[in-house]
PDB file of C-alpha atoms and ligand atoms in Angstrom:
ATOM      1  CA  UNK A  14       1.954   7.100 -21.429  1.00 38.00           C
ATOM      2  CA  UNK A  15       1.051   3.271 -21.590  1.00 41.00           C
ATOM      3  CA  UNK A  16      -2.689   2.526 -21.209  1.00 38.00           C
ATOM      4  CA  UNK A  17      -3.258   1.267 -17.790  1.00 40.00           C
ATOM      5  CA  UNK A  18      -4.572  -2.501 -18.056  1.00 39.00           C
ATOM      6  CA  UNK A  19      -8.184  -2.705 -17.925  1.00 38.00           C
ATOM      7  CA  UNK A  20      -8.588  -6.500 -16.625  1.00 40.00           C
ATOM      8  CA  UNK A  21      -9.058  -6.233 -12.866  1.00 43.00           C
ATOM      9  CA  UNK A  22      -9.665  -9.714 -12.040  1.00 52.00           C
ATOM     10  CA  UNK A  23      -6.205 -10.561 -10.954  1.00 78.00           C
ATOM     11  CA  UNK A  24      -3.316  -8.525 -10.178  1.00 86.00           C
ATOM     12  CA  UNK A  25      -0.330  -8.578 -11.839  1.00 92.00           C
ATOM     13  CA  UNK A  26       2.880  -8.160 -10.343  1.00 96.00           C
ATOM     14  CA  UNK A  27       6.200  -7.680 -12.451  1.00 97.00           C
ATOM     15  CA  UNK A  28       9.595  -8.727 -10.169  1.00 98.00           C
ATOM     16  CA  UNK A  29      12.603  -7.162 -11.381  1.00 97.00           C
ATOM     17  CA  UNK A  30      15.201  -9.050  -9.438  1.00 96.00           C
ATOM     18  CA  UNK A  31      18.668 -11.017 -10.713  1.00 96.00           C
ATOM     19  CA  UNK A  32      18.966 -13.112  -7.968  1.00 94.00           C
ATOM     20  CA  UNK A  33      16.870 -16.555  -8.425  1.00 95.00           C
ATOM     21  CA  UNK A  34      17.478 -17.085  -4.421  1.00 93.00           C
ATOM     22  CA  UNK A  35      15.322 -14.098  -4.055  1.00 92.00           C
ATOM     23  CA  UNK A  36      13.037 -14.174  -6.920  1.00 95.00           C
ATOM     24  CA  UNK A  37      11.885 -17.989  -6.636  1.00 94.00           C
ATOM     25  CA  UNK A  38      10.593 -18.054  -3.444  1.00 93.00           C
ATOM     26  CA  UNK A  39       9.209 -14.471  -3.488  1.00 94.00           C
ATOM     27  CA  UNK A  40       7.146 -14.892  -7.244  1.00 95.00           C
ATOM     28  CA  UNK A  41       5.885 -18.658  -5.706  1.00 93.00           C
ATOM     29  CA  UNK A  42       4.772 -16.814  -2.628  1.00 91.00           C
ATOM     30  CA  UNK A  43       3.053 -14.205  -4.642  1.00 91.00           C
ATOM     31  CA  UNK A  44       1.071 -16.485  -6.986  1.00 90.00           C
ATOM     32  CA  UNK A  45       0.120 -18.461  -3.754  1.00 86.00           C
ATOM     33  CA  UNK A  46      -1.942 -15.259  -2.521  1.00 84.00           C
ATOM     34  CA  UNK A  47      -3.926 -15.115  -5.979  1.00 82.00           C
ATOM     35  CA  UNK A  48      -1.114 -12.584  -7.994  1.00 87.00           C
ATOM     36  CA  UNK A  49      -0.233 -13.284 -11.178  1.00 92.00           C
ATOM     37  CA  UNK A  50       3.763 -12.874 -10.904  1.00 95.00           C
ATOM     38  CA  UNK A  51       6.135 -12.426 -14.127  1.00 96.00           C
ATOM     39  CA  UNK A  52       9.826 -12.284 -13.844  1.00 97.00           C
ATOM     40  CA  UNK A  53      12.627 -10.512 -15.152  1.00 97.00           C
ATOM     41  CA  UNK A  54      16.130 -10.005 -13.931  1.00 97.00           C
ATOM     42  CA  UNK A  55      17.449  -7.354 -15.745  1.00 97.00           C
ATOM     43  CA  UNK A  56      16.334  -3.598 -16.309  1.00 96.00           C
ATOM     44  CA  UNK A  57      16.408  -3.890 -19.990  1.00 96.00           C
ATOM     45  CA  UNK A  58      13.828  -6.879 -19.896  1.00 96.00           C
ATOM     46  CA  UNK A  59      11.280  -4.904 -17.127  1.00 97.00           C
ATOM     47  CA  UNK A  60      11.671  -1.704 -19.366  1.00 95.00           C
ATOM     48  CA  UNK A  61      10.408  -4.030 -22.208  1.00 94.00           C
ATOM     49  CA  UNK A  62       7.835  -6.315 -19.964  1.00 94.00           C
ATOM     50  CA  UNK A  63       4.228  -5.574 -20.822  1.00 91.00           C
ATOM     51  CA  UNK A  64       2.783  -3.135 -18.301  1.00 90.00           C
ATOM     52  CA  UNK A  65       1.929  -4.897 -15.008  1.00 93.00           C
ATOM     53  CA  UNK A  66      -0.062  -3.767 -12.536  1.00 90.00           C
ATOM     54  CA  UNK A  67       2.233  -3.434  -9.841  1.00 95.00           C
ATOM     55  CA  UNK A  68       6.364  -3.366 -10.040  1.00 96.00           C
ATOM     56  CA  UNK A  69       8.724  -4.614  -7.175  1.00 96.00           C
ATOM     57  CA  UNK A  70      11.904  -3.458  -8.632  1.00 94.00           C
ATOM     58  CA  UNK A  71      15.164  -4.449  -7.030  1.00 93.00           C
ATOM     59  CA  UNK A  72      18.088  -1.342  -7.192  1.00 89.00           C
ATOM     60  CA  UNK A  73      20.646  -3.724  -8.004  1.00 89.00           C
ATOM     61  CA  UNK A  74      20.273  -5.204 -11.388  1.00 93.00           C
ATOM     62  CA  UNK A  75      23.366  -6.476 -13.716  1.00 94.00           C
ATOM     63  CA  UNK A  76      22.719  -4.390 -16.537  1.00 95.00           C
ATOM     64  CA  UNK A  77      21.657  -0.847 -15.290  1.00 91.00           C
ATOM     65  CA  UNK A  78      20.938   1.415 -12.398  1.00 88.00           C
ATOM     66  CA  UNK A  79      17.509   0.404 -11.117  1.00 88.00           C
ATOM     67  CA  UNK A  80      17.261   3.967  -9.734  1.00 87.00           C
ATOM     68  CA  UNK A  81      17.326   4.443 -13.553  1.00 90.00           C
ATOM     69  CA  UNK A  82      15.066   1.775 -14.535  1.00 93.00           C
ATOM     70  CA  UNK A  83      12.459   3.423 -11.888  1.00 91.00           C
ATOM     71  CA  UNK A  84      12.934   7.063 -13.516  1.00 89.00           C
ATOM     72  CA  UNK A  85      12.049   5.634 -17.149  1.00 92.00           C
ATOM     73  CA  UNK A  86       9.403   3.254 -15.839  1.00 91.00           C
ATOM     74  CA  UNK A  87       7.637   6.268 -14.510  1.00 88.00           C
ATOM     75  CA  UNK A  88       8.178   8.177 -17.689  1.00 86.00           C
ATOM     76  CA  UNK A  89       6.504   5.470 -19.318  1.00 85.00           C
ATOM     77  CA  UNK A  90       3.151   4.902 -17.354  1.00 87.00           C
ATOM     78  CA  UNK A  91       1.529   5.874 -13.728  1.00 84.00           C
ATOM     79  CA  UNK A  92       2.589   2.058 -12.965  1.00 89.00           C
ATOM     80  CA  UNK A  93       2.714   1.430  -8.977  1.00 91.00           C
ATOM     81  CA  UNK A  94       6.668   0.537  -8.519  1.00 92.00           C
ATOM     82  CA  UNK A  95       7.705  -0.822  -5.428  1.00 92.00           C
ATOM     83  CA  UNK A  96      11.417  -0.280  -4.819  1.00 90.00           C
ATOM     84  CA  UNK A  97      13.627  -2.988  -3.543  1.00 89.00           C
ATOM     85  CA  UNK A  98      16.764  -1.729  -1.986  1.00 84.00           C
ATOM     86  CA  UNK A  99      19.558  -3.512   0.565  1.00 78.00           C
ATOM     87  CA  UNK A 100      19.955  -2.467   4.016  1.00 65.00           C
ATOM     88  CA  UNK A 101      21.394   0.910   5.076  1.00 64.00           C
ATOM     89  CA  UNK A 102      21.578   1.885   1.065  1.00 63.00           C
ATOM     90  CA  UNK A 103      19.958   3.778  -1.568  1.00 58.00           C
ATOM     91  CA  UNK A 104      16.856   4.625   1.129  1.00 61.00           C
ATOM     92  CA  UNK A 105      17.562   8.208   1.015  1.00 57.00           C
ATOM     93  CA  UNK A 106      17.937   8.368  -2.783  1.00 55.00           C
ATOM     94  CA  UNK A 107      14.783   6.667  -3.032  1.00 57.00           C
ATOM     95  CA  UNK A 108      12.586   8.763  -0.836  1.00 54.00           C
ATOM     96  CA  UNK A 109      14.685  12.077  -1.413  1.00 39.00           C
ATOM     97  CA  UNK A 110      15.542  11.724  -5.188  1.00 50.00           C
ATOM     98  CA  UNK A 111      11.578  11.285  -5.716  1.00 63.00           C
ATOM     99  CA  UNK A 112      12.110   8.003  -8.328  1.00 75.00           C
ATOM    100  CA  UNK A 113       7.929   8.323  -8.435  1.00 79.00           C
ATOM    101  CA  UNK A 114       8.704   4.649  -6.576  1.00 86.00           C
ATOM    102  CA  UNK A 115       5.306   4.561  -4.600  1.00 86.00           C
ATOM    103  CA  UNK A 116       6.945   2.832  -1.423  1.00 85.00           C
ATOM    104  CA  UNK A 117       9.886   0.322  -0.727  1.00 84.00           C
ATOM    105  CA  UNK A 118      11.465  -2.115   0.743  1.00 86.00           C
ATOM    106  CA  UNK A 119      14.572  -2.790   2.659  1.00 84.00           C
ATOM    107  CA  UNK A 120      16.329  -6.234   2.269  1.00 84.00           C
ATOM    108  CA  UNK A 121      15.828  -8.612   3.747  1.00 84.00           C
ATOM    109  CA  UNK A 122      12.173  -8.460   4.056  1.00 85.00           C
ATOM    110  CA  UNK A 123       9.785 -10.701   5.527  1.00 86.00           C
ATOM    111  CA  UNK A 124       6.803 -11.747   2.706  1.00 89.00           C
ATOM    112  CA  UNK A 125       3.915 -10.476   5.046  1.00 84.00           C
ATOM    113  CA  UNK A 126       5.706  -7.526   5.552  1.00 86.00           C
ATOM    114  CA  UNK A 127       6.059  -6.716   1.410  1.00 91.00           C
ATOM    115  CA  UNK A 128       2.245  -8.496   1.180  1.00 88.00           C
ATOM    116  CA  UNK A 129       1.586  -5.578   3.272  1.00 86.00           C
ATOM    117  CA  UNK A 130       2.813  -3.053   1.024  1.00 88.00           C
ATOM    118  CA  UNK A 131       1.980  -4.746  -2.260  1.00 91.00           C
ATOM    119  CA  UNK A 132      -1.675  -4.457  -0.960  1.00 86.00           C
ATOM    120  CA  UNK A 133      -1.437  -0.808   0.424  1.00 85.00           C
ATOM    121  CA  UNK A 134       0.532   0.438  -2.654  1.00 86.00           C
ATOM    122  CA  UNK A 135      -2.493  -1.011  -4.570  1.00 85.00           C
ATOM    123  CA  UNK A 136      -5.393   0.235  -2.142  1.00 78.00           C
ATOM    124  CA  UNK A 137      -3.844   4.138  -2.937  1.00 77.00           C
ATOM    125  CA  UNK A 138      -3.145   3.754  -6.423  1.00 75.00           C
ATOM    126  CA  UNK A 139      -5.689   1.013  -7.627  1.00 63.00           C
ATOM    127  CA  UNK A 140      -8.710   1.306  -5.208  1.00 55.00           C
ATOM    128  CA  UNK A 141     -11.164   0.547  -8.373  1.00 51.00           C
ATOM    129  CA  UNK A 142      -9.402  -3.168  -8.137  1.00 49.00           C
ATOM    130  CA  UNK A 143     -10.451  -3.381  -4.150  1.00 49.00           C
ATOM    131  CA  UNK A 144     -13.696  -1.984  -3.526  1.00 49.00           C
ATOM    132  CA  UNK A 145     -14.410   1.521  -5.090  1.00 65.00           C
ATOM    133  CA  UNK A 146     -17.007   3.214  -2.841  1.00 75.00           C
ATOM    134  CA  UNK A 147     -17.210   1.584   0.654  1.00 78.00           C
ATOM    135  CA  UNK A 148     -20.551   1.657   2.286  1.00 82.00           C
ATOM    136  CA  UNK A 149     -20.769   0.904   6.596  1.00 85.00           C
ATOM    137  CA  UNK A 150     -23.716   1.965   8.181  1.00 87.00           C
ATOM    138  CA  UNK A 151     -24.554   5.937   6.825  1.00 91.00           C
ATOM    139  CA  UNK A 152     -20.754   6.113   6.072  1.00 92.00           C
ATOM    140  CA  UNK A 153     -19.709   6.528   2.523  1.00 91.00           C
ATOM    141  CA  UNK A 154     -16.255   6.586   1.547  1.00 89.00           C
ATOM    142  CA  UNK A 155     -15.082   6.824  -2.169  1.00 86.00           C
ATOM    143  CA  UNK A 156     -11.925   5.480  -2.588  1.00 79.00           C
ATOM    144  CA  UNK A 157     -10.963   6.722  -5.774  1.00 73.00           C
ATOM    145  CA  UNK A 158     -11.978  10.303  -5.223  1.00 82.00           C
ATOM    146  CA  UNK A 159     -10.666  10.156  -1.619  1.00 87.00           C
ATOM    147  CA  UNK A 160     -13.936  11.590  -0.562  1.00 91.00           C
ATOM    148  CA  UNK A 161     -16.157  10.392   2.726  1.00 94.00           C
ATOM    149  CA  UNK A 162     -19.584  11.416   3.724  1.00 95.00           C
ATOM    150  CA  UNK A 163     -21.607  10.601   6.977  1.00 94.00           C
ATOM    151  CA  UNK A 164     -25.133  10.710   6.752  1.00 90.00           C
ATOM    152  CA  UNK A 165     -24.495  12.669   3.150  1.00 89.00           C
ATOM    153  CA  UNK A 166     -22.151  15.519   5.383  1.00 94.00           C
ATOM    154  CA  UNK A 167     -18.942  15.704   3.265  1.00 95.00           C
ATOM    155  CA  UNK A 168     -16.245  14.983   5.900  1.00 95.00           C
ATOM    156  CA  UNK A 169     -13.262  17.129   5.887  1.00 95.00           C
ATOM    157  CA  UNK A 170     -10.061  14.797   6.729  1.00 95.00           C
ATOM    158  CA  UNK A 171      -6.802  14.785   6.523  1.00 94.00           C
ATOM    159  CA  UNK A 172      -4.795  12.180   4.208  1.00 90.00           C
ATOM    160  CA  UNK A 173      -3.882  10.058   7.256  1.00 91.00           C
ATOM    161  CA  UNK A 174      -7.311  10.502   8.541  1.00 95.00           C
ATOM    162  CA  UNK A 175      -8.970   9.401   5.222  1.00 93.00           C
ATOM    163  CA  UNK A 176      -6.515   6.488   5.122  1.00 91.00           C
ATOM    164  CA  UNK A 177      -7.266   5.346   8.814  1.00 94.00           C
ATOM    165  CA  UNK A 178     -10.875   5.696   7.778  1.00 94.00           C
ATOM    166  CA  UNK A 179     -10.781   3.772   5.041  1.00 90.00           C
ATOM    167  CA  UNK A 180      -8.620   0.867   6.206  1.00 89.00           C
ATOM    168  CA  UNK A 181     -10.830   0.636   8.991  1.00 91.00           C
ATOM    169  CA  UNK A 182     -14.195   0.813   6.552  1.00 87.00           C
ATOM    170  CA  UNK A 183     -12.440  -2.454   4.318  1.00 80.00           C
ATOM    171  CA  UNK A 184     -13.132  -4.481   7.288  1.00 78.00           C
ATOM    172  CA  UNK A 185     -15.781  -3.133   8.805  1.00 78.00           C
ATOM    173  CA  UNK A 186     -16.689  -5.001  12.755  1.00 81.00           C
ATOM    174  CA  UNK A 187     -13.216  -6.748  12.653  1.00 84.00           C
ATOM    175  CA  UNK A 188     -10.207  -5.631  14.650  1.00 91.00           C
ATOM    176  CA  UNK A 189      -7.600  -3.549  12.783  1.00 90.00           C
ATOM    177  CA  UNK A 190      -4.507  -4.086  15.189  1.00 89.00           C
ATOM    178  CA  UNK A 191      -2.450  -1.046  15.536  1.00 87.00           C
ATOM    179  CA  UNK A 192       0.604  -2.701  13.858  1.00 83.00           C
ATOM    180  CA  UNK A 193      -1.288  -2.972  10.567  1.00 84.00           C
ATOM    181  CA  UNK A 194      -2.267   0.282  10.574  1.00 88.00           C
ATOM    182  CA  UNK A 195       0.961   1.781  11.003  1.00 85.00           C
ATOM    183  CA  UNK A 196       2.555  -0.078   8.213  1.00 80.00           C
ATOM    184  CA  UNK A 197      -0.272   0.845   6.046  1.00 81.00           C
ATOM    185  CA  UNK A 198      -1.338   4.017   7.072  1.00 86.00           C
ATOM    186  CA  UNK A 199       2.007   5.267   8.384  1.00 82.00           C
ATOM    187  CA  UNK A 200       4.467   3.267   6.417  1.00 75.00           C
ATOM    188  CA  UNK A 201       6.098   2.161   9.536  1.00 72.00           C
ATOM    189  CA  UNK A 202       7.055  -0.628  11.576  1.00 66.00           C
ATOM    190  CA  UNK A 203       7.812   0.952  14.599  1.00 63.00           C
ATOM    191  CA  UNK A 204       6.029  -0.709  17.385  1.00 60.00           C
ATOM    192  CA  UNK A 205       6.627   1.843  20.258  1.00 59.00           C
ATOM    193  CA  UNK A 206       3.801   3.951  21.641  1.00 59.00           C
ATOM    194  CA  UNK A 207       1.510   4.934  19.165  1.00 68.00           C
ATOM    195  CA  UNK A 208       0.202   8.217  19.989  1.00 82.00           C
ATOM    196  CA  UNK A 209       0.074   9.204  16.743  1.00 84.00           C
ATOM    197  CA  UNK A 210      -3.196   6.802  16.020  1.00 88.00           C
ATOM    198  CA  UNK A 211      -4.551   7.837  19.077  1.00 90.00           C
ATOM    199  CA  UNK A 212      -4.499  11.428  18.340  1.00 92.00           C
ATOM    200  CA  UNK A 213      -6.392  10.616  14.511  1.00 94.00           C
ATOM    201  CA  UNK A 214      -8.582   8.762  16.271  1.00 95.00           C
ATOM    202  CA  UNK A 215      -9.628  11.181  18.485  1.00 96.00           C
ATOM    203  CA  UNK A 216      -9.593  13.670  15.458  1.00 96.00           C
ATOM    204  CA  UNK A 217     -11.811  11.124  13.285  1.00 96.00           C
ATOM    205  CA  UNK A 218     -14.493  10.671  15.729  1.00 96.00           C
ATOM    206  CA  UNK A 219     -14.520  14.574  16.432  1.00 96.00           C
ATOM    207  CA  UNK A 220     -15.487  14.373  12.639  1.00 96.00           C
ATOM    208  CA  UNK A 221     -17.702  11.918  12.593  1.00 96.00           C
ATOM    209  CA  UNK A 222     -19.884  12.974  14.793  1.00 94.00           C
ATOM    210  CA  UNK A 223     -20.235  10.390  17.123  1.00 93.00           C
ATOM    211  CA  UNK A 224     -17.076   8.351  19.066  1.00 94.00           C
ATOM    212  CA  UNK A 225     -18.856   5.304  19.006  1.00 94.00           C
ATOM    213  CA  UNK A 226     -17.969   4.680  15.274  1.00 95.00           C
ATOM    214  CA  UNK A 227     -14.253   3.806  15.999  1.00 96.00           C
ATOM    215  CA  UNK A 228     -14.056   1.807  18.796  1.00 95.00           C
ATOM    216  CA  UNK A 229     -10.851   0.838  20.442  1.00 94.00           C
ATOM    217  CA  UNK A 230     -10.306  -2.671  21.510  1.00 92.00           C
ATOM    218  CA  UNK A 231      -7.638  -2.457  24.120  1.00 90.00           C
ATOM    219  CA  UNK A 232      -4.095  -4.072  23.336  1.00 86.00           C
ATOM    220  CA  UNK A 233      -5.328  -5.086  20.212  1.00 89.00           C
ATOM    221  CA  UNK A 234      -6.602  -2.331  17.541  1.00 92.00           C
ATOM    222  CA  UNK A 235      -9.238  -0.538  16.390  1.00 94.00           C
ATOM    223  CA  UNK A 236     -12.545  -1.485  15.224  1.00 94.00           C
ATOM    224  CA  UNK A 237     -14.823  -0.025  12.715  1.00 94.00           C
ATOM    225  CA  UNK A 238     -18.707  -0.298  14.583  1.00 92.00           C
ATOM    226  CA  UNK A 239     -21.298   0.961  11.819  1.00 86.00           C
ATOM    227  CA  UNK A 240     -23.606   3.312  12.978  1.00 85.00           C
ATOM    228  CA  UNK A 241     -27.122   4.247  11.406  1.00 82.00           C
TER     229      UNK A 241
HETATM  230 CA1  LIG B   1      19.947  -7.651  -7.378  1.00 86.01          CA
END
């Protein structure tokens, strides 16, 4: 195993991707939001690449499987990787195969759309980078240990329920709109009826003790409202 870096001021992001169409644009757009972006375009070179913070690994690379280059990447360090893959391929190999990618994305992607995930995949594997322990109102939520407390009552969630929670304590008074939380929460784009929130929101308050902590802001999202 590689060390993990220990500079958290910025966040660096290593693209594995041949294709200079692709990885211009998407390594300028990345440095624009603060990253610091390196680039390779073959598996041998990202296999060789000091250890980034994050990977967004495209499958198809000229010299090797990337499928492969994910498997040895992971052998090498607990690395976030972020797999790359074109449409209606390699998506079940991916999730099914278990690479030890963290999430991934289907081209062609929007940039807000992979933002999102670069951000996500970080707030799971990296929270000490964000925020650590999140304090709103007598809520306490420790990132890194996944644990949350209420007035110092340990609260027993679920790992959608914790992840709710805490995307809704990062923000704390602002509006969380649903589509946000299911891409980050739920990994999802679908924008049909979303029960699904409803029914861990229902669950968090229930756990919480009091509904008025998550309060729904009609065609819009969700709010975290601190109470004492
Ligand atoms: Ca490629």
């Amino acid at each position: 195993m590689r060390a993990a870096p220990c500079d958290d001021r910025v966040v660096r992001i290593l693209v594995v991707e041949d294709e200079d169409a692709i990885a211009d644009p998407l390594a300028e757009g990345l440095r624009r939001e603060g990253f610091e972006v390196s680039r390779v375009a073959t598996g041998e070179a990202a296999l060789a690449a000091p250890l980034p913070d994050l990977v967004l690994l495209d499958l198809r690379l000229p010299d090797a499987d990337g499928t492969d280059v994910c498997r040895q990447l992971r052998a090498q360090s607990d690395v976030p990787i972020i797999v790359v893959t074109a449409k209606g391929e390699e998506v079940d190999r991916v999730v099914g195969l278990e690479l030890g990618a963290d999430d991934y994305v289907v081209k062609p992607f929007g940039f807000r759309e992979l933002l999102a995930r670069i951000r996500a995949v970080l707030r799971r594997t990296r929270p000490e980078a964000g925020t650590g322990v999140l304090r709103v109102g007598s809520l306490e939520i420790d990132v890194r240990a996944r644990r949350a407390a209420v007035a110092d009552r340990a609260l027993p969630l679920t790992t959608k329920e914790f992840d709710l929670l805490a995307l809704l304590a990062s923000d704390p008074g602002a509006v969380i709109s649903r589509e946000r939380i299911l891409r980050e929460v739920w990994n999802t784009e679908w924008l049909g009826p979303t029960k699904t929130v409803d029914v861990h929101v229902a669950s968090l308050r229930k756990k919480l003790g009091d509904a008025r902590w998550i309060e729904t802001v009609r065609g819009v999202g969700l709010r975290l409202a601190p109470q004492p």
